[in-house]
PDB file of C-alpha atoms in Angstrom:
ATOM      1  CA  ALA A   1      39.198  46.031 -18.162  1.00 83.00           C
ATOM      2  CA  CYS A   2      37.854  49.601 -18.389  1.00 85.00           C
ATOM      3  CA  VAL A   3      35.958  48.938 -21.616  1.00 89.00           C
ATOM      4  CA  ASP A   4      33.623  46.423 -19.977  1.00 94.00           C
ATOM      5  CA  ASN A   5      33.836  47.542 -16.353  1.00 96.00           C
ATOM      6  CA  TYR A   6      33.746  50.492 -14.022  1.00 96.00           C
ATOM      7  CA  VAL A   7      36.976  50.235 -12.029  1.00 95.00           C
ATOM      8  CA  VAL A   8      37.363  51.770  -8.576  1.00 94.00           C
ATOM      9  CA  THR A   9      40.702  51.778  -6.810  1.00 92.00           C
ATOM     10  CA  LEU A  10      41.135  52.512  -3.106  1.00 86.00           C
ATOM     11  CA  GLY A  11      44.564  53.460  -1.901  1.00 82.00           C
ATOM     12  CA  PRO A  12      45.987  54.109   1.538  1.00 72.00           C
ATOM     13  CA  PRO A  13      45.653  57.626   2.909  1.00 67.00           C
ATOM     14  CA  VAL A  14      48.420  60.061   2.073  1.00 68.00           C
ATOM     15  CA  SER A  15      50.086  60.961   5.347  1.00 62.00           C
ATOM     16  CA  ALA A  16      53.497  61.829   6.720  1.00 57.00           C
ATOM     17  CA  HIS A  17      52.660  59.619   9.706  1.00 57.00           C
ATOM     18  CA  GLN A  18      52.694  55.839   9.639  1.00 55.00           C
ATOM     19  CA  MET A  19      49.173  54.474  10.102  1.00 53.00           C
ATOM     20  CA  LYS A  20      47.179  51.323   9.653  1.00 55.00           C
ATOM     21  CA  ASN A  21      44.712  51.612   6.823  1.00 56.00           C
ATOM     22  CA  GLY A  22      41.703  49.701   5.572  1.00 58.00           C
ATOM     23  CA  THR A  23      43.197  48.833   2.222  1.00 70.00           C
ATOM     24  CA  GLY A  24      46.010  46.847   3.842  1.00 67.00           C
ATOM     25  CA  SER A  25      43.359  45.048   5.857  1.00 71.00           C
ATOM     26  CA  LEU A  26      41.794  43.857   2.594  1.00 81.00           C
ATOM     27  CA  ARG A  27      44.845  41.706   1.771  1.00 81.00           C
ATOM     28  CA  THR A  28      43.019  38.523   2.757  1.00 82.00           C
ATOM     29  CA  ALA A  29      39.612  39.526   1.366  1.00 85.00           C
ATOM     30  CA  THR A  30      38.199  37.516  -1.527  1.00 88.00           C
ATOM     31  CA  LEU A  31      35.674  38.239  -4.235  1.00 92.00           C
ATOM     32  CA  GLY A  32      33.224  35.824  -2.603  1.00 91.00           C
ATOM     33  CA  LEU A  33      33.541  37.615   0.716  1.00 87.00           C
ATOM     34  CA  LEU A  34      32.961  41.070  -0.781  1.00 91.00           C
ATOM     35  CA  GLN A  35      30.240  40.324  -3.353  1.00 90.00           C
ATOM     36  CA  LYS A  36      26.839  41.731  -2.360  1.00 82.00           C
ATOM     37  CA  LYS A  37      28.614  43.925   0.224  1.00 89.00           C
ATOM     38  CA  VAL A  38      30.508  46.187  -2.188  1.00 93.00           C
ATOM     39  CA  TYR A  39      28.678  47.747  -5.127  1.00 96.00           C
ATOM     40  CA  LEU A  40      28.184  50.851  -7.253  1.00 97.00           C
ATOM     41  CA  ALA A  41      24.905  52.744  -7.478  1.00 97.00           C
ATOM     42  CA  ASN A  42      23.569  55.896  -9.070  1.00 97.00           C
ATOM     43  CA  GLU A  43      21.196  58.400  -7.457  1.00 97.00           C
ATOM     44  CA  ARG A  44      18.184  56.425  -8.772  1.00 96.00           C
ATOM     45  CA  GLY A  45      19.241  53.306  -6.869  1.00 95.00           C
ATOM     46  CA  GLU A  46      20.341  51.366  -9.963  1.00 96.00           C
ATOM     47  CA  ARG A  47      23.246  49.103  -8.981  1.00 96.00           C
ATOM     48  CA  ARG A  48      26.168  47.135 -10.287  1.00 97.00           C
ATOM     49  CA  GLU A  49      27.467  44.209  -8.269  1.00 96.00           C
ATOM     50  CA  LEU A  50      31.156  43.500  -7.766  1.00 97.00           C
ATOM     51  CA  VAL A  51      32.436  41.029 -10.403  1.00 97.00           C
ATOM     52  CA  HIS A  52      36.197  41.050  -9.786  1.00 97.00           C
ATOM     53  CA  PHE A  53      38.496  42.144  -6.976  1.00 96.00           C
ATOM     54  CA  ILE A  54      42.262  42.545  -6.733  1.00 95.00           C
ATOM     55  CA  ALA A  55      43.443  42.583  -3.130  1.00 91.00           C
ATOM     56  CA  PRO A  56      46.370  44.752  -2.071  1.00 89.00           C
ATOM     57  CA  LYS A  57      49.615  42.839  -1.631  1.00 88.00           C
ATOM     58  CA  HIS A  58      50.897  45.020   1.248  1.00 81.00           C
ATOM     59  CA  ASP A  59      49.762  47.945   3.435  1.00 73.00           C
ATOM     60  CA  GLU A  60      50.854  50.606   0.938  1.00 77.00           C
ATOM     61  CA  ASP A  61      49.149  48.897  -2.034  1.00 84.00           C
ATOM     62  CA  GLU A  62      45.750  49.623  -3.598  1.00 89.00           C
ATOM     63  CA  ALA A  63      42.579  47.529  -3.593  1.00 90.00           C
ATOM     64  CA  THR A  64      40.866  47.399  -7.002  1.00 95.00           C
ATOM     65  CA  PHE A  65      37.153  46.704  -7.553  1.00 95.00           C
ATOM     66  CA  PHE A  66      35.488  45.901 -10.907  1.00 97.00           C
ATOM     67  CA  PHE A  67      31.781  46.397 -11.699  1.00 97.00           C
ATOM     68  CA  PRO A  68      30.096  45.676 -15.067  1.00 97.00           C
ATOM     69  CA  ARG A  69      29.239  48.729 -17.167  1.00 96.00           C
ATOM     70  CA  LEU A  70      26.110  47.150 -18.621  1.00 95.00           C
ATOM     71  CA  ASP A  71      23.108  45.554 -16.947  1.00 95.00           C
ATOM     72  CA  GLU A  72      21.279  42.519 -18.355  1.00 94.00           C
ATOM     73  CA  GLN A  73      19.393  44.777 -20.811  1.00 96.00           C
ATOM     74  CA  GLY A  74      22.606  46.418 -22.040  1.00 95.00           C
ATOM     75  CA  HIS A  75      22.114  49.754 -20.227  1.00 95.00           C
ATOM     76  CA  VAL A  76      25.019  51.651 -18.669  1.00 95.00           C
ATOM     77  CA  LEU A  77      24.849  52.726 -15.040  1.00 96.00           C
ATOM     78  CA  LEU A  78      25.956  56.300 -15.754  1.00 96.00           C
ATOM     79  CA  THR A  79      24.861  58.769 -18.399  1.00 95.00           C
ATOM     80  CA  PRO A  80      25.373  62.554 -18.529  1.00 96.00           C
ATOM     81  CA  ALA A  81      21.858  62.858 -17.030  1.00 96.00           C
ATOM     82  CA  ASN A  82      23.017  61.201 -13.785  1.00 96.00           C
ATOM     83  CA  THR A  83      24.198  63.342 -10.870  1.00 96.00           C
ATOM     84  CA  LYS A  84      25.840  60.847  -8.476  1.00 97.00           C
ATOM     85  CA  LEU A  85      27.977  57.736  -8.560  1.00 97.00           C
ATOM     86  CA  ILE A  86      28.032  56.044  -5.163  1.00 97.00           C
ATOM     87  CA  PHE A  87      30.588  53.428  -4.095  1.00 95.00           C
ATOM     88  CA  ILE A  88      29.131  51.386  -1.224  1.00 93.00           C
ATOM     89  CA  PHE A  89      31.233  49.257   1.121  1.00 88.00           C
ATOM     90  CA  GLU A  90      28.739  47.461   3.393  1.00 84.00           C
ATOM     91  CA  ALA A  91      31.235  45.250   5.137  1.00 70.00           C
ATOM     92  CA  LYS A  92      30.661  45.949   8.833  1.00 62.00           C
ATOM     93  CA  ASN A  93      30.939  42.247   9.596  1.00 57.00           C
ATOM     94  CA  LEU A  94      34.410  42.256   8.002  1.00 58.00           C
ATOM     95  CA  ARG A  95      35.689  44.934  10.353  1.00 50.00           C
ATOM     96  CA  SER A  96      38.339  44.105  12.861  1.00 49.00           C
ATOM     97  CA  SER A  97      40.731  45.849  15.188  1.00 47.00           C
ATOM     98  CA  TYR A  98      43.346  45.483  12.455  1.00 49.00           C
ATOM     99  CA  GLY A  99      41.933  48.475  10.652  1.00 46.00           C
ATOM    100  CA  ILE A 100      39.296  47.567   8.087  1.00 47.00           C
ATOM    101  CA  ASP A 101      37.076  50.048   9.895  1.00 50.00           C
ATOM    102  CA  THR A 102      39.090  52.805   8.226  1.00 56.00           C
ATOM    103  CA  VAL A 103      37.480  51.964   4.861  1.00 66.00           C
ATOM    104  CA  PRO A 104      34.583  54.421   4.538  1.00 70.00           C
ATOM    105  CA  GLU A 105      31.192  52.845   3.939  1.00 83.00           C
ATOM    106  CA  ARG A 106      30.263  55.293   1.197  1.00 88.00           C
ATOM    107  CA  PHE A 107      31.986  57.476  -1.378  1.00 90.00           C
ATOM    108  CA  GLU A 108      29.932  59.834  -3.551  1.00 94.00           C
ATOM    109  CA  PHE A 109      31.192  61.243  -6.822  1.00 94.00           C
ATOM    110  CA  ASP A 110      29.700  64.090  -8.882  1.00 96.00           C
ATOM    111  CA  VAL A 111      28.971  62.590 -12.315  1.00 96.00           C
ATOM    112  CA  ARG A 112      28.906  66.059 -13.903  1.00 95.00           C
ATOM    113  CA  LYS A 113      32.657  66.270 -13.246  1.00 95.00           C
ATOM    114  CA  MET A 114      33.112  63.031 -15.232  1.00 94.00           C
ATOM    115  CA  VAL A 115      31.390  64.272 -18.392  1.00 95.00           C
ATOM    116  CA  VAL A 116      33.697  65.151 -21.288  1.00 95.00           C
ATOM    117  CA  ASP A 117      32.235  66.225 -24.643  1.00 95.00           C
ATOM    118  CA  GLY A 118      28.768  65.007 -23.603  1.00 93.00           C
ATOM    119  CA  LYS A 119      29.968  61.531 -22.553  1.00 93.00           C
ATOM    120  CA  VAL A 120      30.691  60.050 -19.116  1.00 92.00           C
ATOM    121  CA  GLU A 121      34.404  59.245 -19.003  1.00 91.00           C
ATOM    122  CA  PHE A 122      34.722  56.800 -16.134  1.00 86.00           C
TER     123      PHE A 122
END
């Protein structure tokens, strides 16, 4: 899966206290429901749409999102020249009192920390 896709996994927060978390709330989410609402982008606004989703099976499980590495022209989203990878979760209409509102709308990653021997390793 990692050869052809960027894979992002969201897990429940690490805490000594029991809490509801957004990943458990994604148990009933489907690919069709999340497409166009969850995507990856770089700092230039280039995007990759969600192509596969594995829902968590229980509250302590992870949600896994898959995005294609290449666009229609065969270009990767991230190169060593990029500075940011942004995971966007625009799912406000999916939020409920059950806890999906605990899934942050945006994660930013420093691409420079993903470069090994001149190549992005993500």
